[in-house]
Amino acid sequence: QVQLVESGGGLVQAGGSPRLSCAASGIPFSLSTIDWFRQAPGKEREFLARASPIGITNYADSVKDRFSIDRDNAKNTVYLQMSSLKPEDSAVYYCHTSRSFNDYWGKGTLVTVSS
């Protein structure tokens, strides 16, 4: 019922500025907090950014100066605008939400940053 679908990943050069999208369905989107995480091979899943239903945002210190989370409630979509990408940003990027004490994750979109 709940579905989160990430898109926008791919191969980018260092310094690039892609925008990722997370399209949600099956949830009261306008009432839901949406998060972005990423996971690189051999690493734990890392919190990146959070957008509350009214647009209050929080960021991990590691990306707060380069990444920006935005939401469009009319489109049931959350975006992660990234800039100045580095090879160490290469990872699978996931969106996440919680509802009725359950966690929901998308399948992820792979971002590969070349040097």
Tab-separated table of N, CA, C and O in Angstrom:
chain	number	residue	atom	x	y	z
A	1	GLN	N	0.830	-1.197	0.000
A	1	GLN	CA	0.000	0.000	0.000
A	1	GLN	C	0.870	1.255	0.000
A	1	GLN	O	0.659	2.158	-0.815
A	2	VAL	N	1.819	1.297	0.924
A	2	VAL	CA	2.742	2.421	0.981
A	2	VAL	C	3.841	2.196	-0.046
A	2	VAL	O	4.442	1.123	-0.108
A	3	GLN	N	4.101	3.214	-0.836
A	3	GLN	CA	5.123	3.110	-1.854
A	3	GLN	C	5.938	4.395	-1.903
A	3	GLN	O	5.373	5.494	-1.973
A	4	LEU	N	7.240	4.239	-1.859
A	4	LEU	CA	8.175	5.338	-2.029
A	4	LEU	C	9.087	4.971	-3.183
A	4	LEU	O	9.695	3.901	-3.178
A	5	VAL	N	9.191	5.843	-4.162
A	5	VAL	CA	9.968	5.561	-5.356
A	5	VAL	C	10.955	6.684	-5.581
A	5	VAL	O	10.562	7.824	-5.865
A	6	GLU	N	12.237	6.357	-5.472
A	6	GLU	CA	13.292	7.334	-5.704
A	6	GLU	C	13.670	7.350	-7.181
A	6	GLU	O	13.592	6.332	-7.861
A	7	SER	N	14.114	8.489	-7.631
A	7	SER	CA	14.608	8.618	-8.992
A	7	SER	C	15.612	9.760	-9.045
A	7	SER	O	15.730	10.547	-8.117
A	8	GLY	N	16.328	9.832	-10.140
A	8	GLY	CA	17.273	10.914	-10.350
A	8	GLY	C	18.723	10.531	-10.199
A	8	GLY	O	19.606	11.359	-10.447
A	9	GLY	N	18.988	9.298	-9.798
A	9	GLY	CA	20.361	8.864	-9.663
A	9	GLY	C	20.997	8.561	-11.003
A	9	GLY	O	20.349	8.586	-12.049
A	10	GLY	N	22.258	8.261	-10.952
A	10	GLY	CA	23.012	7.956	-12.148
A	10	GLY	C	24.465	8.307	-11.963
A	10	GLY	O	24.927	8.553	-10.851
A	11	LEU	N	25.178	8.328	-13.069
A	11	LEU	CA	26.596	8.656	-13.060
A	11	LEU	C	26.768	10.156	-13.235
A	11	LEU	O	26.279	10.732	-14.212
A	12	VAL	N	27.454	10.781	-12.296
A	12	VAL	CA	27.725	12.211	-12.373
A	12	VAL	C	29.203	12.453	-12.111
A	12	VAL	O	29.867	11.666	-11.438
A	13	GLN	N	29.704	13.535	-12.638
A	13	GLN	CA	31.085	13.907	-12.393
A	13	GLN	C	31.215	14.664	-11.081
A	13	GLN	O	30.262	15.282	-10.598
A	14	ALA	N	32.383	14.584	-10.491
A	14	ALA	CA	32.645	15.351	-9.284
A	14	ALA	C	32.322	16.817	-9.525
A	14	ALA	O	32.642	17.374	-10.573
A	15	GLY	N	31.678	17.425	-8.539
A	15	GLY	CA	31.247	18.803	-8.673
A	15	GLY	C	29.847	18.963	-9.221
A	15	GLY	O	29.319	20.091	-9.246
A	16	GLY	N	29.231	17.880	-9.639
A	16	GLY	CA	27.901	17.939	-10.201
A	16	GLY	C	26.831	18.237	-9.166
A	16	GLY	O	27.067	18.159	-7.959
A	17	SER	N	25.636	18.552	-9.658
A	17	SER	CA	24.531	18.956	-8.787
A	17	SER	C	23.224	18.295	-9.193
A	17	SER	O	22.284	18.966	-9.637
A	18	PRO	N	23.120	16.994	-9.031
A	18	PRO	CA	21.865	16.333	-9.374
A	18	PRO	C	20.782	16.567	-8.332
A	18	PRO	O	21.062	16.895	-7.175
A	19	ARG	N	19.559	16.379	-8.752
A	19	ARG	CA	18.421	16.448	-7.850
A	19	ARG	C	17.716	15.105	-7.841
A	19	ARG	O	17.310	14.599	-8.887
A	20	LEU	N	17.570	14.538	-6.659
A	20	LEU	CA	16.853	13.289	-6.499
A	20	LEU	C	15.405	13.560	-6.133
A	20	LEU	O	15.094	14.565	-5.494
A	21	SER	N	14.531	12.651	-6.535
A	21	SER	CA	13.113	12.769	-6.231
A	21	SER	C	12.639	11.539	-5.491
A	21	SER	O	13.133	10.432	-5.711
A	22	CYS	N	11.679	11.724	-4.617
A	22	CYS	CA	11.010	10.632	-3.926
A	22	CYS	C	9.514	10.849	-4.064
A	22	CYS	O	8.961	11.778	-3.468
A	23	ALA	N	8.880	10.016	-4.850
A	23	ALA	CA	7.440	10.088	-5.053
A	23	ALA	C	6.755	9.109	-4.113
A	23	ALA	O	7.101	7.928	-4.082
A	24	ALA	N	5.794	9.593	-3.355
A	24	ALA	CA	5.131	8.793	-2.337
A	24	ALA	C	3.675	8.559	-2.685
A	24	ALA	O	3.003	9.419	-3.263
A	25	SER	N	3.184	7.398	-2.301
A	25	SER	CA	1.773	7.080	-2.430
A	25	SER	C	1.360	6.174	-1.274
A	25	SER	O	2.202	5.536	-0.646
A	26	GLY	N	0.086	6.137	-0.992
A	26	GLY	CA	-0.416	5.294	0.071
A	26	GLY	C	-0.248	5.868	1.464
A	26	GLY	O	-0.469	5.162	2.453
A	27	ILE	N	0.146	7.124	1.545
A	27	ILE	CA	0.306	7.789	2.829
A	27	ILE	C	-0.337	9.170	2.751
A	27	ILE	O	-0.479	9.727	1.659
A	28	PRO	N	-0.716	9.719	3.899
A	28	PRO	CA	-1.152	11.122	3.915
A	28	PRO	C	0.079	12.009	3.803
A	28	PRO	O	0.634	12.467	4.800
A	29	PHE	N	0.490	12.244	2.568
A	29	PHE	CA	1.791	12.853	2.325
A	29	PHE	C	1.965	14.167	3.074
A	29	PHE	O	3.023	14.418	3.666
A	30	SER	N	0.956	15.005	3.042
A	30	SER	CA	1.069	16.325	3.653
A	30	SER	C	1.201	16.267	5.169
A	30	SER	O	1.543	17.279	5.788
A	31	LEU	N	0.938	15.115	5.761
A	31	LEU	CA	1.050	14.934	7.199
A	31	LEU	C	2.265	14.098	7.585
A	31	LEU	O	2.440	13.776	8.756
A	32	SER	N	3.098	13.757	6.623
A	32	SER	CA	4.180	12.816	6.847
A	32	SER	C	5.538	13.488	6.788
A	32	SER	O	5.805	14.298	5.895
A	33	THR	N	6.374	13.121	7.740
A	33	THR	CA	7.771	13.506	7.687
A	33	THR	C	8.508	12.558	6.743
A	33	THR	O	8.344	11.343	6.819
A	34	ILE	N	9.295	13.115	5.857
A	34	ILE	CA	10.033	12.337	4.870
A	34	ILE	C	11.521	12.580	5.078
A	34	ILE	O	11.958	13.715	5.252
A	35	ASP	N	12.293	11.501	5.023
A	35	ASP	CA	13.728	11.559	5.239
A	35	ASP	C	14.475	11.045	4.018
A	35	ASP	O	13.968	10.236	3.243
A	36	TRP	N	15.706	11.506	3.878
A	36	TRP	CA	16.652	10.942	2.927
A	36	TRP	C	17.803	10.308	3.681
A	36	TRP	O	18.337	10.900	4.635
A	37	PHE	N	18.164	9.115	3.267
A	37	PHE	CA	19.327	8.402	3.769
A	37	PHE	C	20.172	7.966	2.591
A	37	PHE	O	19.722	7.979	1.450
A	38	ARG	N	21.379	7.541	2.869
A	38	ARG	CA	22.198	6.910	1.848
A	38	ARG	C	23.004	5.791	2.475
A	38	ARG	O	23.239	5.765	3.682
A	39	GLN	N	23.424	4.864	1.638
A	39	GLN	CA	24.238	3.762	2.098
A	39	GLN	C	25.258	3.409	1.028
A	39	GLN	O	24.898	3.073	-0.096
A	40	ALA	N	26.511	3.498	1.403
A	40	ALA	CA	27.605	3.121	0.531
A	40	ALA	C	28.026	1.693	0.852
A	40	ALA	O	27.795	1.198	1.961
A	41	PRO	N	28.657	1.008	-0.092
A	41	PRO	CA	29.104	-0.367	0.163
A	41	PRO	C	29.982	-0.461	1.398
A	41	PRO	O	30.925	0.313	1.571
A	42	GLY	N	29.657	-1.403	2.276
A	42	GLY	CA	30.436	-1.596	3.481
A	42	GLY	C	30.184	-0.592	4.580
A	42	GLY	O	30.849	-0.642	5.613
A	43	LYS	N	29.236	0.310	4.375
A	43	LYS	CA	28.942	1.338	5.362
A	43	LYS	C	27.518	1.192	5.885
A	43	LYS	O	26.664	0.585	5.248
A	44	GLU	N	27.279	1.752	7.052
A	44	GLU	CA	25.934	1.779	7.601
A	44	GLU	C	25.097	2.814	6.863
A	44	GLU	O	25.623	3.767	6.287
A	45	ARG	N	23.800	2.615	6.899
A	45	ARG	CA	22.904	3.593	6.309
A	45	ARG	C	23.014	4.901	7.090
A	45	ARG	O	22.959	4.921	8.320
A	46	GLU	N	23.155	5.991	6.372
A	46	GLU	CA	23.464	7.290	6.941
A	46	GLU	C	22.317	8.260	6.727
A	46	GLU	O	21.863	8.466	5.599
A	47	PHE	N	21.868	8.877	7.802
A	47	PHE	CA	20.847	9.912	7.704
A	47	PHE	C	21.414	11.150	7.032
A	47	PHE	O	22.531	11.581	7.338
A	48	LEU	N	20.634	11.739	6.147
A	48	LEU	CA	21.063	12.924	5.428
A	48	LEU	C	20.207	14.148	5.732
A	48	LEU	O	20.735	15.222	6.050
A	49	ALA	N	18.902	14.016	5.582
A	49	ALA	CA	18.035	15.182	5.675
A	49	ALA	C	16.615	14.758	6.001
A	49	ALA	O	16.200	13.639	5.708
A	50	ARG	N	15.859	15.672	6.580
A	50	ARG	CA	14.481	15.413	6.971
A	50	ARG	C	13.638	16.640	6.696
A	50	ARG	O	14.070	17.773	6.939
A	51	ALA	N	12.440	16.413	6.205
A	51	ALA	CA	11.479	17.483	5.975
A	51	ALA	C	10.184	17.152	6.698
A	51	ALA	O	9.569	16.114	6.446
A	52	SER	N	9.758	18.030	7.579
A	52	SER	CA	8.529	17.836	8.322
A	52	SER	C	7.328	18.188	7.453
A	52	SER	O	7.473	18.753	6.368
A	53	PRO	N	6.111	17.867	7.910
A	53	PRO	CA	4.923	18.194	7.114
A	53	PRO	C	4.794	19.670	6.786
A	53	PRO	O	4.240	20.015	5.736
A	54	ILE	N	5.287	20.541	7.661
A	54	ILE	CA	5.179	21.973	7.398
A	54	ILE	C	6.464	22.561	6.842
A	54	ILE	O	6.604	23.784	6.755
A	55	GLY	N	7.397	21.699	6.469
A	55	GLY	CA	8.576	22.164	5.780
A	55	GLY	C	9.777	22.484	6.640
A	55	GLY	O	10.766	23.017	6.121
A	56	ILE	N	9.720	22.178	7.924
A	56	ILE	CA	10.902	22.339	8.760
A	56	ILE	C	11.905	21.266	8.380
A	56	ILE	O	11.555	20.098	8.254
A	57	THR	N	13.146	21.657	8.203
A	57	THR	CA	14.163	20.742	7.719
A	57	THR	C	15.276	20.549	8.726
A	57	THR	O	15.570	21.426	9.541
A	58	ASN	N	15.898	19.386	8.653
A	58	ASN	CA	17.068	19.051	9.452
A	58	ASN	C	18.055	18.338	8.554
A	58	ASN	O	17.669	17.594	7.658
A	59	TYR	N	19.340	18.555	8.823
A	59	TYR	CA	20.386	17.977	8.007
A	59	TYR	C	21.474	17.368	8.867
A	59	TYR	O	21.758	17.855	9.967
A	60	ALA	N	22.083	16.323	8.342
A	60	ALA	CA	23.296	15.826	8.939
A	60	ALA	C	24.409	16.844	8.731
A	60	ALA	O	24.466	17.516	7.696
A	61	ASP	N	25.281	16.952	9.717
A	61	ASP	CA	26.371	17.909	9.611
A	61	ASP	C	27.233	17.664	8.374
A	61	ASP	O	27.771	18.604	7.783
A	62	SER	N	27.341	16.418	7.985
A	62	SER	CA	28.212	16.070	6.882
A	62	SER	C	27.760	16.634	5.542
A	62	SER	O	28.567	16.769	4.623
A	63	VAL	N	26.481	16.986	5.423
A	63	VAL	CA	25.967	17.439	4.129
A	63	VAL	C	25.196	18.746	4.204
A	63	VAL	O	24.702	19.225	3.181
A	64	LYS	N	25.097	19.346	5.370
A	64	LYS	CA	24.214	20.494	5.542
A	64	LYS	C	24.599	21.691	4.670
A	64	LYS	O	23.741	22.522	4.352
A	65	ASP	N	25.839	21.797	4.290
A	65	ASP	CA	26.282	22.918	3.469
A	65	ASP	C	26.149	22.655	1.978
A	65	ASP	O	26.333	23.576	1.171
A	66	ARG	N	25.827	21.434	1.603
A	66	ARG	CA	25.783	21.079	0.189
A	66	ARG	C	24.452	20.521	-0.279
A	66	ARG	O	24.166	20.573	-1.473
A	67	PHE	N	23.668	19.962	0.623
A	67	PHE	CA	22.407	19.319	0.249
A	67	PHE	C	21.231	20.133	0.762
A	67	PHE	O	21.307	20.781	1.809
A	68	SER	N	20.128	20.065	0.041
A	68	SER	CA	18.909	20.750	0.439
A	68	SER	C	17.702	19.866	0.175
A	68	SER	O	17.559	19.332	-0.928
A	69	ILE	N	16.868	19.693	1.182
A	69	ILE	CA	15.653	18.915	1.026
A	69	ILE	C	14.468	19.867	0.855
A	69	ILE	O	14.361	20.878	1.548
A	70	ASP	N	13.608	19.537	-0.087
A	70	ASP	CA	12.419	20.329	-0.347
A	70	ASP	C	11.258	19.383	-0.607
A	70	ASP	O	11.457	18.249	-1.040
A	71	ARG	N	10.056	19.855	-0.349
A	71	ARG	CA	8.892	19.021	-0.616
A	71	ARG	C	7.837	19.799	-1.371
A	71	ARG	O	7.672	21.011	-1.192
A	72	ASP	N	7.130	19.079	-2.218
A	72	ASP	CA	6.021	19.624	-2.973
A	72	ASP	C	4.808	18.772	-2.629
A	72	ASP	O	4.616	17.695	-3.194
A	73	ASN	N	4.018	19.246	-1.692
A	73	ASN	CA	2.883	18.458	-1.229
A	73	ASN	C	1.835	18.227	-2.325
A	73	ASN	O	1.141	17.216	-2.318
A	74	ALA	N	1.737	19.153	-3.253
A	74	ALA	CA	0.787	18.995	-4.343
A	74	ALA	C	1.161	17.829	-5.252
A	74	ALA	O	0.297	17.230	-5.890
A	75	LYS	N	2.450	17.511	-5.314
A	75	LYS	CA	2.930	16.418	-6.150
A	75	LYS	C	3.292	15.175	-5.353
A	75	LYS	O	3.758	14.192	-5.930
A	76	ASN	N	3.089	15.211	-4.050
A	76	ASN	CA	3.461	14.086	-3.183
A	76	ASN	C	4.915	13.674	-3.410
A	76	ASN	O	5.241	12.490	-3.481
A	77	THR	N	5.775	14.660	-3.504
A	77	THR	CA	7.161	14.399	-3.854
A	77	THR	C	8.097	15.210	-2.965
A	77	THR	O	7.827	16.377	-2.662
A	78	VAL	N	9.176	14.566	-2.556
A	78	VAL	CA	10.254	15.205	-1.818
A	78	VAL	C	11.504	15.149	-2.674
A	78	VAL	O	11.773	14.141	-3.333
A	79	TYR	N	12.261	16.215	-2.647
A	79	TYR	CA	13.467	16.321	-3.448
A	79	TYR	C	14.694	16.445	-2.558
A	79	TYR	O	14.638	16.986	-1.455
A	80	LEU	N	15.798	15.962	-3.057
A	80	LEU	CA	17.088	16.191	-2.438
A	80	LEU	C	17.985	16.825	-3.486
A	80	LEU	O	18.428	16.157	-4.417
A	81	GLN	N	18.219	18.110	-3.333
A	81	GLN	CA	19.102	18.828	-4.232
A	81	GLN	C	20.513	18.741	-3.679
A	81	GLN	O	20.784	19.196	-2.569
A	82	MET	N	21.406	18.162	-4.455
A	82	MET	CA	22.781	17.985	-4.039
A	82	MET	C	23.684	18.854	-4.893
A	82	MET	O	23.403	19.092	-6.066
A	83	SER	N	24.761	19.321	-4.310
A	83	SER	CA	25.708	20.141	-5.044
A	83	SER	C	27.124	19.765	-4.636
A	83	SER	O	27.353	19.164	-3.589
A	84	SER	N	28.054	20.127	-5.488
A	84	SER	CA	29.477	19.896	-5.231
A	84	SER	C	29.752	18.455	-4.844
A	84	SER	O	30.443	18.173	-3.862
A	85	LEU	N	29.224	17.545	-5.625
A	85	LEU	CA	29.365	16.131	-5.293
A	85	LEU	C	30.821	15.690	-5.345
A	85	LEU	O	31.608	16.155	-6.175
A	86	LYS	N	31.144	14.783	-4.452
A	86	LYS	CA	32.464	14.203	-4.344
A	86	LYS	C	32.364	12.701	-4.539
A	86	LYS	O	31.299	12.121	-4.337
A	87	PRO	N	33.449	12.047	-4.915
A	87	PRO	CA	33.392	10.592	-5.060
A	87	PRO	C	32.881	9.890	-3.810
A	87	PRO	O	32.197	8.869	-3.925
A	88	GLU	N	33.171	10.417	-2.638
A	88	GLU	CA	32.706	9.801	-1.408
A	88	GLU	C	31.200	9.937	-1.197
A	88	GLU	O	30.647	9.340	-0.274
A	89	ASP	N	30.522	10.712	-2.030
A	89	ASP	CA	29.067	10.784	-1.990
A	89	ASP	C	28.418	9.617	-2.723
A	89	ASP	O	27.198	9.472	-2.671
A	90	SER	N	29.198	8.822	-3.417
A	90	SER	CA	28.651	7.680	-4.139
A	90	SER	C	27.968	6.727	-3.171
A	90	SER	O	28.568	6.300	-2.181
A	91	ALA	N	26.720	6.404	-3.441
A	91	ALA	CA	25.942	5.562	-2.553
A	91	ALA	C	24.584	5.304	-3.183
A	91	ALA	O	24.213	5.931	-4.179
A	92	VAL	N	23.840	4.396	-2.578
A	92	VAL	CA	22.427	4.259	-2.891
A	92	VAL	C	21.665	5.205	-1.974
A	92	VAL	O	21.831	5.162	-0.750
A	93	TYR	N	20.852	6.044	-2.559
A	93	TYR	CA	20.094	7.038	-1.806
A	93	TYR	C	18.653	6.570	-1.643
A	93	TYR	O	17.996	6.185	-2.619
A	94	TYR	N	18.171	6.613	-0.416
A	94	TYR	CA	16.843	6.119	-0.071
A	94	TYR	C	15.995	7.219	0.553
A	94	TYR	O	16.493	8.051	1.303
A	95	CYS	N	14.707	7.174	0.283
A	95	CYS	CA	13.795	7.983	1.079
A	95	CYS	C	13.045	7.088	2.050
A	95	CYS	O	12.934	5.869	1.864
A	96	HIS	N	12.550	7.706	3.111
A	96	HIS	CA	11.989	6.967	4.232
A	96	HIS	C	10.869	7.760	4.874
A	96	HIS	O	10.903	8.993	4.918
A	97	THR	N	9.885	7.035	5.379
A	97	THR	CA	8.857	7.648	6.203
A	97	THR	C	8.380	6.633	7.222
A	97	THR	O	8.707	5.449	7.143
A	98	SER	N	7.630	7.091	8.189
A	98	SER	CA	7.103	6.225	9.230
A	98	SER	C	5.609	6.476	9.378
A	98	SER	O	5.160	7.625	9.347
A	99	ARG	N	4.871	5.408	9.528
A	99	ARG	CA	3.429	5.496	9.680
A	99	ARG	C	2.929	4.311	10.495
A	99	ARG	O	3.322	3.178	10.231
A	100	SER	N	2.079	4.581	11.473
A	100	SER	CA	1.508	3.533	12.324
A	100	SER	C	2.595	2.648	12.928
A	100	SER	O	2.474	1.419	12.972
A	101	PHE	N	3.657	3.276	13.367
A	101	PHE	CA	4.780	2.607	14.023
A	101	PHE	C	5.544	1.669	13.107
A	101	PHE	O	6.279	0.791	13.563
A	102	ASN	N	5.395	1.833	11.815
A	102	ASN	CA	6.146	1.070	10.832
A	102	ASN	C	7.015	2.000	10.003
A	102	ASN	O	6.635	3.134	9.726
A	103	ASP	N	8.178	1.499	9.613
A	103	ASP	CA	9.081	2.239	8.753
A	103	ASP	C	8.903	1.786	7.312
A	103	ASP	O	8.749	0.598	7.032
A	104	TYR	N	8.943	2.748	6.403
A	104	TYR	CA	8.803	2.445	4.986
A	104	TYR	C	9.975	3.047	4.235
A	104	TYR	O	10.350	4.204	4.462
A	105	TRP	N	10.534	2.253	3.333
A	105	TRP	CA	11.689	2.647	2.549
A	105	TRP	C	11.420	2.449	1.075
A	105	TRP	O	10.740	1.511	0.672
A	106	GLY	N	11.993	3.326	0.277
A	106	GLY	CA	12.026	3.074	-1.141
A	106	GLY	C	13.102	2.059	-1.468
A	106	GLY	O	13.867	1.620	-0.598
A	107	LYS	N	13.176	1.681	-2.727
A	107	LYS	CA	14.194	0.723	-3.157
A	107	LYS	C	15.545	1.382	-3.403
A	107	LYS	O	16.553	0.692	-3.544
A	108	GLY	N	15.576	2.682	-3.454
A	108	GLY	CA	16.814	3.415	-3.593
A	108	GLY	C	17.144	3.770	-5.031
A	108	GLY	O	16.677	3.141	-5.974
A	109	THR	N	17.949	4.796	-5.170
A	109	THR	CA	18.483	5.178	-6.471
A	109	THR	C	19.996	5.355	-6.319
A	109	THR	O	20.471	5.982	-5.367
A	110	LEU	N	20.732	4.764	-7.234
A	110	LEU	CA	22.188	4.745	-7.142
A	110	LEU	C	22.776	6.012	-7.728
A	110	LEU	O	22.483	6.382	-8.872
A	111	VAL	N	23.608	6.662	-6.933
A	111	VAL	CA	24.368	7.825	-7.390
A	111	VAL	C	25.841	7.444	-7.387
A	111	VAL	O	26.388	7.068	-6.350
A	112	THR	N	26.462	7.535	-8.541
A	112	THR	CA	27.882	7.246	-8.671
A	112	THR	C	28.590	8.508	-9.129
A	112	THR	O	28.264	9.059	-10.182
A	113	VAL	N	29.541	8.951	-8.329
A	113	VAL	CA	30.270	10.185	-8.613
A	113	VAL	C	31.661	9.819	-9.094
A	113	VAL	O	32.436	9.186	-8.368
A	114	SER	N	31.981	10.204	-10.294
A	114	SER	CA	33.290	9.927	-10.857
A	114	SER	C	34.225	11.095	-10.605
A	114	SER	O	33.803	12.252	-10.489
A	115	SER	N	35.502	10.787	-10.526
A	115	SER	CA	36.511	11.817	-10.297
A	115	SER	C	37.078	12.353	-11.593
A	115	SER	O	37.761	13.363	-11.615
